[in-house]
mmCIF file of C-alpha atoms in Angstrom:
data_model
loop_
_atom_site.group_PDB
_atom_site.id
_atom_site.type_symbol
_atom_site.label_atom_id
_atom_site.label_comp_id
_atom_site.label_asym_id
_atom_site.label_seq_id
_atom_site.Cartn_x
_atom_site.Cartn_y
_atom_site.Cartn_z
ATOM 1 C CA MET A 100 -64.477 -157.847 -47.951
ATOM 2 C CA THR A 101 -65.763 -158.917 -51.342
ATOM 3 C CA VAL A 102 -68.375 -156.752 -53.007
ATOM 4 C CA PRO A 103 -70.716 -158.667 -55.335
ATOM 5 C CA THR A 104 -69.963 -157.827 -58.964
ATOM 6 C CA VAL A 105 -71.305 -158.903 -62.315
ATOM 7 C CA SER A 106 -68.957 -160.207 -64.991
ATOM 8 C CA ASN A 107 -68.675 -158.223 -68.215
ATOM 9 C CA ASP A 108 -70.306 -161.035 -70.202
ATOM 10 C CA VAL A 109 -73.345 -161.133 -67.931
ATOM 11 C CA ALA A 110 -73.525 -157.336 -67.887
ATOM 12 C CA ASN A 111 -73.573 -157.237 -71.696
ATOM 13 C CA ILE A 112 -76.369 -159.823 -71.835
ATOM 14 C CA GLU A 113 -78.385 -157.848 -69.269
ATOM 15 C CA GLU A 114 -77.862 -154.603 -71.230
ATOM 16 C CA ALA A 115 -79.292 -156.240 -74.337
ATOM 17 C CA ASP A 116 -82.509 -157.127 -72.520
ATOM 18 C CA ALA A 117 -82.632 -154.596 -69.704
ATOM 19 C CA SER A 118 -86.425 -154.405 -69.948
ATOM 20 C CA GLN A 119 -86.687 -157.701 -68.084
ATOM 21 C CA TRP A 120 -85.251 -155.920 -65.046
ATOM 22 C CA LEU A 121 -87.684 -152.997 -65.041
ATOM 23 C CA LYS A 122 -90.026 -152.951 -62.058
ATOM 24 C CA SER A 123 -93.354 -151.172 -62.250
ATOM 25 C CA VAL A 124 -94.567 -149.193 -59.260
ATOM 26 C CA ARG A 125 -98.181 -148.112 -59.563
ATOM 27 C CA ALA A 126 -100.670 -146.192 -57.493
ATOM 28 C CA THR A 127 -104.073 -144.662 -58.030
ATOM 29 C CA GLY A 128 -105.451 -141.551 -56.412
ATOM 30 C CA THR A 129 -109.010 -140.386 -55.826
ATOM 31 C CA TRP A 130 -109.584 -136.769 -54.918
ATOM 32 C CA GLU A 131 -111.818 -136.413 -51.863
ATOM 33 C CA GLY A 132 -112.023 -132.612 -51.855
ATOM 34 C CA SER A 133 -110.405 -130.115 -49.488
ATOM 35 C CA MET A 134 -106.864 -130.969 -50.650
ATOM 36 C CA THR A 135 -107.275 -134.640 -49.682
ATOM 37 C CA THR A 136 -106.468 -137.612 -51.917
ATOM 38 C CA LEU A 137 -107.056 -141.285 -51.194
ATOM 39 C CA VAL A 138 -104.138 -143.267 -52.641
ATOM 40 C CA GLU A 139 -104.143 -147.016 -53.293
ATOM 41 C CA THR A 140 -101.057 -149.041 -54.105
ATOM 42 C CA ARG A 141 -100.546 -152.799 -54.013
ATOM 43 C CA GLY A 142 -103.682 -153.260 -51.931
ATOM 44 C CA PHE A 143 -102.721 -150.614 -49.372
ATOM 45 C CA THR A 144 -104.419 -147.268 -48.948
ATOM 46 C CA PHE A 145 -103.358 -143.996 -47.423
ATOM 47 C CA ARG A 146 -104.402 -140.382 -47.633
ATOM 48 C CA THR A 147 -102.507 -137.223 -48.340
ATOM 49 C CA ASP A 148 -103.749 -133.919 -47.003
ATOM 50 C CA GLU A 149 -102.621 -130.370 -46.421
ATOM 51 C CA PRO A 150 -102.742 -128.126 -43.363
ATOM 52 C CA VAL A 151 -105.909 -126.096 -42.790
ATOM 53 C CA ALA A 152 -104.019 -122.892 -43.687
ATOM 54 C CA VAL A 153 -103.555 -124.268 -47.222
ATOM 55 C CA GLY A 154 -107.151 -125.470 -47.572
ATOM 56 C CA GLY A 155 -106.805 -129.012 -46.289
ATOM 57 C CA ASN A 156 -108.149 -130.844 -43.253
ATOM 58 C CA ASN A 157 -104.803 -131.538 -41.522
ATOM 59 C CA GLN A 158 -105.785 -135.196 -41.076
ATOM 60 C CA SER A 159 -102.877 -136.836 -42.955
ATOM 61 C CA PRO A 160 -99.313 -136.070 -44.017
ATOM 62 C CA THR A 161 -98.764 -133.920 -47.082
ATOM 63 C CA PRO A 162 -97.553 -135.620 -50.272
ATOM 64 C CA MET A 163 -94.087 -134.122 -49.758
ATOM 65 C CA GLN A 164 -93.966 -135.464 -46.199
ATOM 66 C CA TYR A 165 -94.614 -138.914 -47.664
ATOM 67 C CA VAL A 166 -91.739 -138.339 -50.098
ATOM 68 C CA VAL A 167 -89.390 -137.417 -47.240
ATOM 69 C CA GLY A 168 -90.546 -140.418 -45.209
ATOM 70 C CA ALA A 169 -90.138 -142.681 -48.235
ATOM 71 C CA VAL A 170 -86.453 -141.758 -48.427
ATOM 72 C CA ASN A 171 -86.065 -142.893 -44.799
ATOM 73 C CA GLY A 172 -87.817 -146.186 -45.519
ATOM 74 C CA CYS A 173 -85.901 -146.795 -48.728
ATOM 75 C CA VAL A 174 -82.443 -146.256 -47.261
ATOM 76 C CA THR A 175 -83.310 -148.574 -44.369
ATOM 77 C CA VAL A 176 -84.308 -151.345 -46.792
ATOM 78 C CA VAL A 177 -81.100 -150.878 -48.788
ATOM 79 C CA ILE A 178 -78.949 -150.885 -45.630
ATOM 80 C CA GLU A 179 -80.521 -154.176 -44.567
ATOM 81 C CA ALA A 180 -80.109 -155.723 -48.038
ATOM 82 C CA VAL A 181 -76.477 -154.644 -48.501
ATOM 83 C CA ALA A 182 -75.578 -155.682 -44.956
ATOM 84 C CA GLY A 183 -77.094 -159.107 -45.587
ATOM 85 C CA GLU A 184 -75.161 -159.536 -48.832
ATOM 86 C CA LEU A 185 -71.883 -158.505 -47.191
ATOM 87 C CA GLY A 186 -72.452 -160.517 -44.008
ATOM 88 C CA ILE A 187 -72.613 -157.412 -41.829
ATOM 89 C CA ALA A 188 -74.733 -157.571 -38.687
ATOM 90 C CA VAL A 189 -77.083 -154.641 -38.113
ATOM 91 C CA GLU A 190 -78.228 -153.973 -34.576
ATOM 92 C CA LYS A 191 -80.193 -150.752 -35.045
ATOM 93 C CA ILE A 192 -81.054 -148.208 -37.742
ATOM 94 C CA ASP A 193 -82.630 -144.811 -37.126
ATOM 95 C CA THR A 194 -83.038 -142.170 -39.806
ATOM 96 C CA ILE A 195 -83.839 -138.476 -39.690
ATOM 97 C CA SER A 196 -84.676 -136.431 -42.795
ATOM 98 C CA HIS A 197 -84.909 -132.692 -43.167
ATOM 99 C CA ALA A 198 -85.881 -131.316 -46.568
ATOM 100 C CA ARG A 199 -86.474 -127.692 -47.493
ATOM 101 C CA GLN A 200 -88.468 -126.360 -50.417
ATOM 102 C CA ASP A 201 -89.252 -122.883 -51.657
ATOM 103 C CA VAL A 202 -93.068 -122.757 -51.449
ATOM 104 C CA ARG A 203 -93.205 -119.885 -53.919
ATOM 105 C CA GLY A 204 -92.817 -122.485 -56.702
ATOM 106 C CA PHE A 205 -95.976 -124.316 -55.623
ATOM 107 C CA ARG A 206 -97.858 -121.067 -55.089
ATOM 108 C CA GLY A 207 -96.765 -119.700 -58.462
ATOM 109 C CA THR A 208 -95.494 -116.473 -56.930
ATOM 110 C CA ALA A 209 -91.906 -116.850 -58.163
ATOM 111 C CA ASP A 210 -90.158 -118.614 -60.995
ATOM 112 C CA VAL A 211 -88.511 -121.241 -58.786
ATOM 113 C CA SER A 212 -88.740 -125.018 -58.778
ATOM 114 C CA PRO A 213 -91.394 -126.400 -56.418
ATOM 115 C CA HIS A 214 -89.304 -129.427 -55.433
ATOM 116 C CA PHE A 215 -86.853 -129.644 -52.546
ATOM 117 C CA LYS A 216 -83.868 -127.305 -52.577
ATOM 118 C CA THR A 217 -81.941 -129.136 -49.861
ATOM 119 C CA PHE A 218 -82.291 -132.533 -48.242
ATOM 120 C CA THR A 219 -80.293 -133.845 -45.291
ATOM 121 C CA LEU A 220 -80.593 -137.501 -44.354
ATOM 122 C CA GLU A 221 -78.997 -138.697 -41.136
ATOM 123 C CA VAL A 222 -78.481 -142.421 -40.733
ATOM 124 C CA HIS A 223 -77.784 -143.610 -37.197
ATOM 125 C CA LEU A 224 -76.498 -147.150 -37.512
ATOM 126 C CA ARG A 225 -75.291 -149.529 -34.828
ATOM 127 C CA THR A 226 -73.246 -152.368 -36.249
ATOM 128 C CA PRO A 227 -70.141 -154.323 -35.277
ATOM 129 C CA VAL A 228 -68.769 -153.980 -38.830
ATOM 130 C CA PRO A 229 -64.981 -153.740 -39.043
ATOM 131 C CA GLU A 230 -63.889 -150.162 -39.763
ATOM 132 C CA SER A 231 -62.013 -151.409 -42.839
ATOM 133 C CA GLU A 232 -65.344 -152.466 -44.410
ATOM 134 C CA LEU A 233 -67.384 -149.404 -43.501
ATOM 135 C CA ASP A 234 -66.543 -147.199 -46.521
ATOM 136 C CA VAL A 235 -67.415 -149.939 -49.029
ATOM 137 C CA PHE A 236 -70.674 -150.640 -47.183
ATOM 138 C CA LYS A 237 -71.724 -146.976 -47.131
ATOM 139 C CA ALA A 238 -70.780 -146.480 -50.800
ATOM 140 C CA GLN A 239 -72.900 -149.488 -51.827
ATOM 141 C CA VAL A 240 -75.901 -148.183 -49.863
ATOM 142 C CA GLU A 241 -75.646 -144.732 -51.453
ATOM 143 C CA LYS A 242 -75.174 -146.155 -54.940
ATOM 144 C CA ARG A 243 -78.079 -148.589 -54.689
ATOM 145 C CA CYS A 244 -80.756 -146.571 -52.862
ATOM 146 C CA PRO A 245 -83.390 -145.574 -55.466
ATOM 147 C CA ALA A 246 -84.859 -142.790 -53.333
ATOM 148 C CA ILE A 247 -81.505 -141.149 -52.581
ATOM 149 C CA ASN A 248 -80.607 -141.235 -56.270
ATOM 150 C CA LEU A 249 -84.018 -139.912 -57.319
ATOM 151 C CA VAL A 250 -83.601 -136.881 -55.062
ATOM 152 C CA ARG A 251 -79.980 -136.329 -56.118
ATOM 153 C CA ASP A 252 -80.817 -136.698 -59.814
ATOM 154 C CA ALA A 253 -83.455 -133.981 -59.418
ATOM 155 C CA GLY A 254 -80.598 -131.610 -58.651
ATOM 156 C CA VAL A 255 -81.414 -131.327 -54.962
ATOM 157 C CA ASP A 256 -78.489 -130.425 -52.701
ATOM 158 C CA PHE A 257 -78.457 -133.784 -50.885
ATOM 159 C CA ASP A 258 -76.360 -134.453 -47.803
ATOM 160 C CA LEU A 259 -76.092 -137.933 -46.286
ATOM 161 C CA VAL A 260 -74.696 -137.952 -42.758
ATOM 162 C CA TRP A 261 -73.680 -141.300 -41.264
ATOM 163 C CA GLN A 262 -73.476 -141.751 -37.504
ATOM 164 C CA VAL A 263 -72.122 -145.265 -36.997
ATOM 165 C CA SER A 264 -71.524 -146.831 -33.597
ATOM 166 C CA GLY A 265 -70.275 -150.246 -32.558
ATOM 167 C CA VAL A 266 -67.584 -150.309 -35.259
ATOM 168 C CA LYS A 267 -64.664 -152.676 -34.644
ATOM 169 C CA ALA A 268 -61.160 -151.283 -35.027
#
């Protein structure tokens, strides 16, 4: 299997003008009271909310639940993109995330970080990829997934568990 690479000359040119490769991601938020925010991004809207016990209305996911779900969506996009580039057929992708955070950081009752402490992402993938190509494929997905790297770079204990079926010997 050949993994797409960039020549050193092209890489040096891109380094010189890396700003042309920067993508902006924007959103606006409007507080609606009772721990609820209306968010707009790229013409789409969604709300974040908190459970009633925290002062919210329990009508929408919490912001951190959106973050966890975004990791699932992001890794799925990257799997599809890398598979397409490498000519690997994908039959099914399911993801399961489980993140844990110490709520004392948010509440201000302890000097601990409010972000996730641990994050486990399970990827259940069905693909007829040859076993000899599987490690390169998985490494490319992990390297190129912005959400996985964002969580890891925050110092979160991140565990990615692959469950792959349909692999050819």
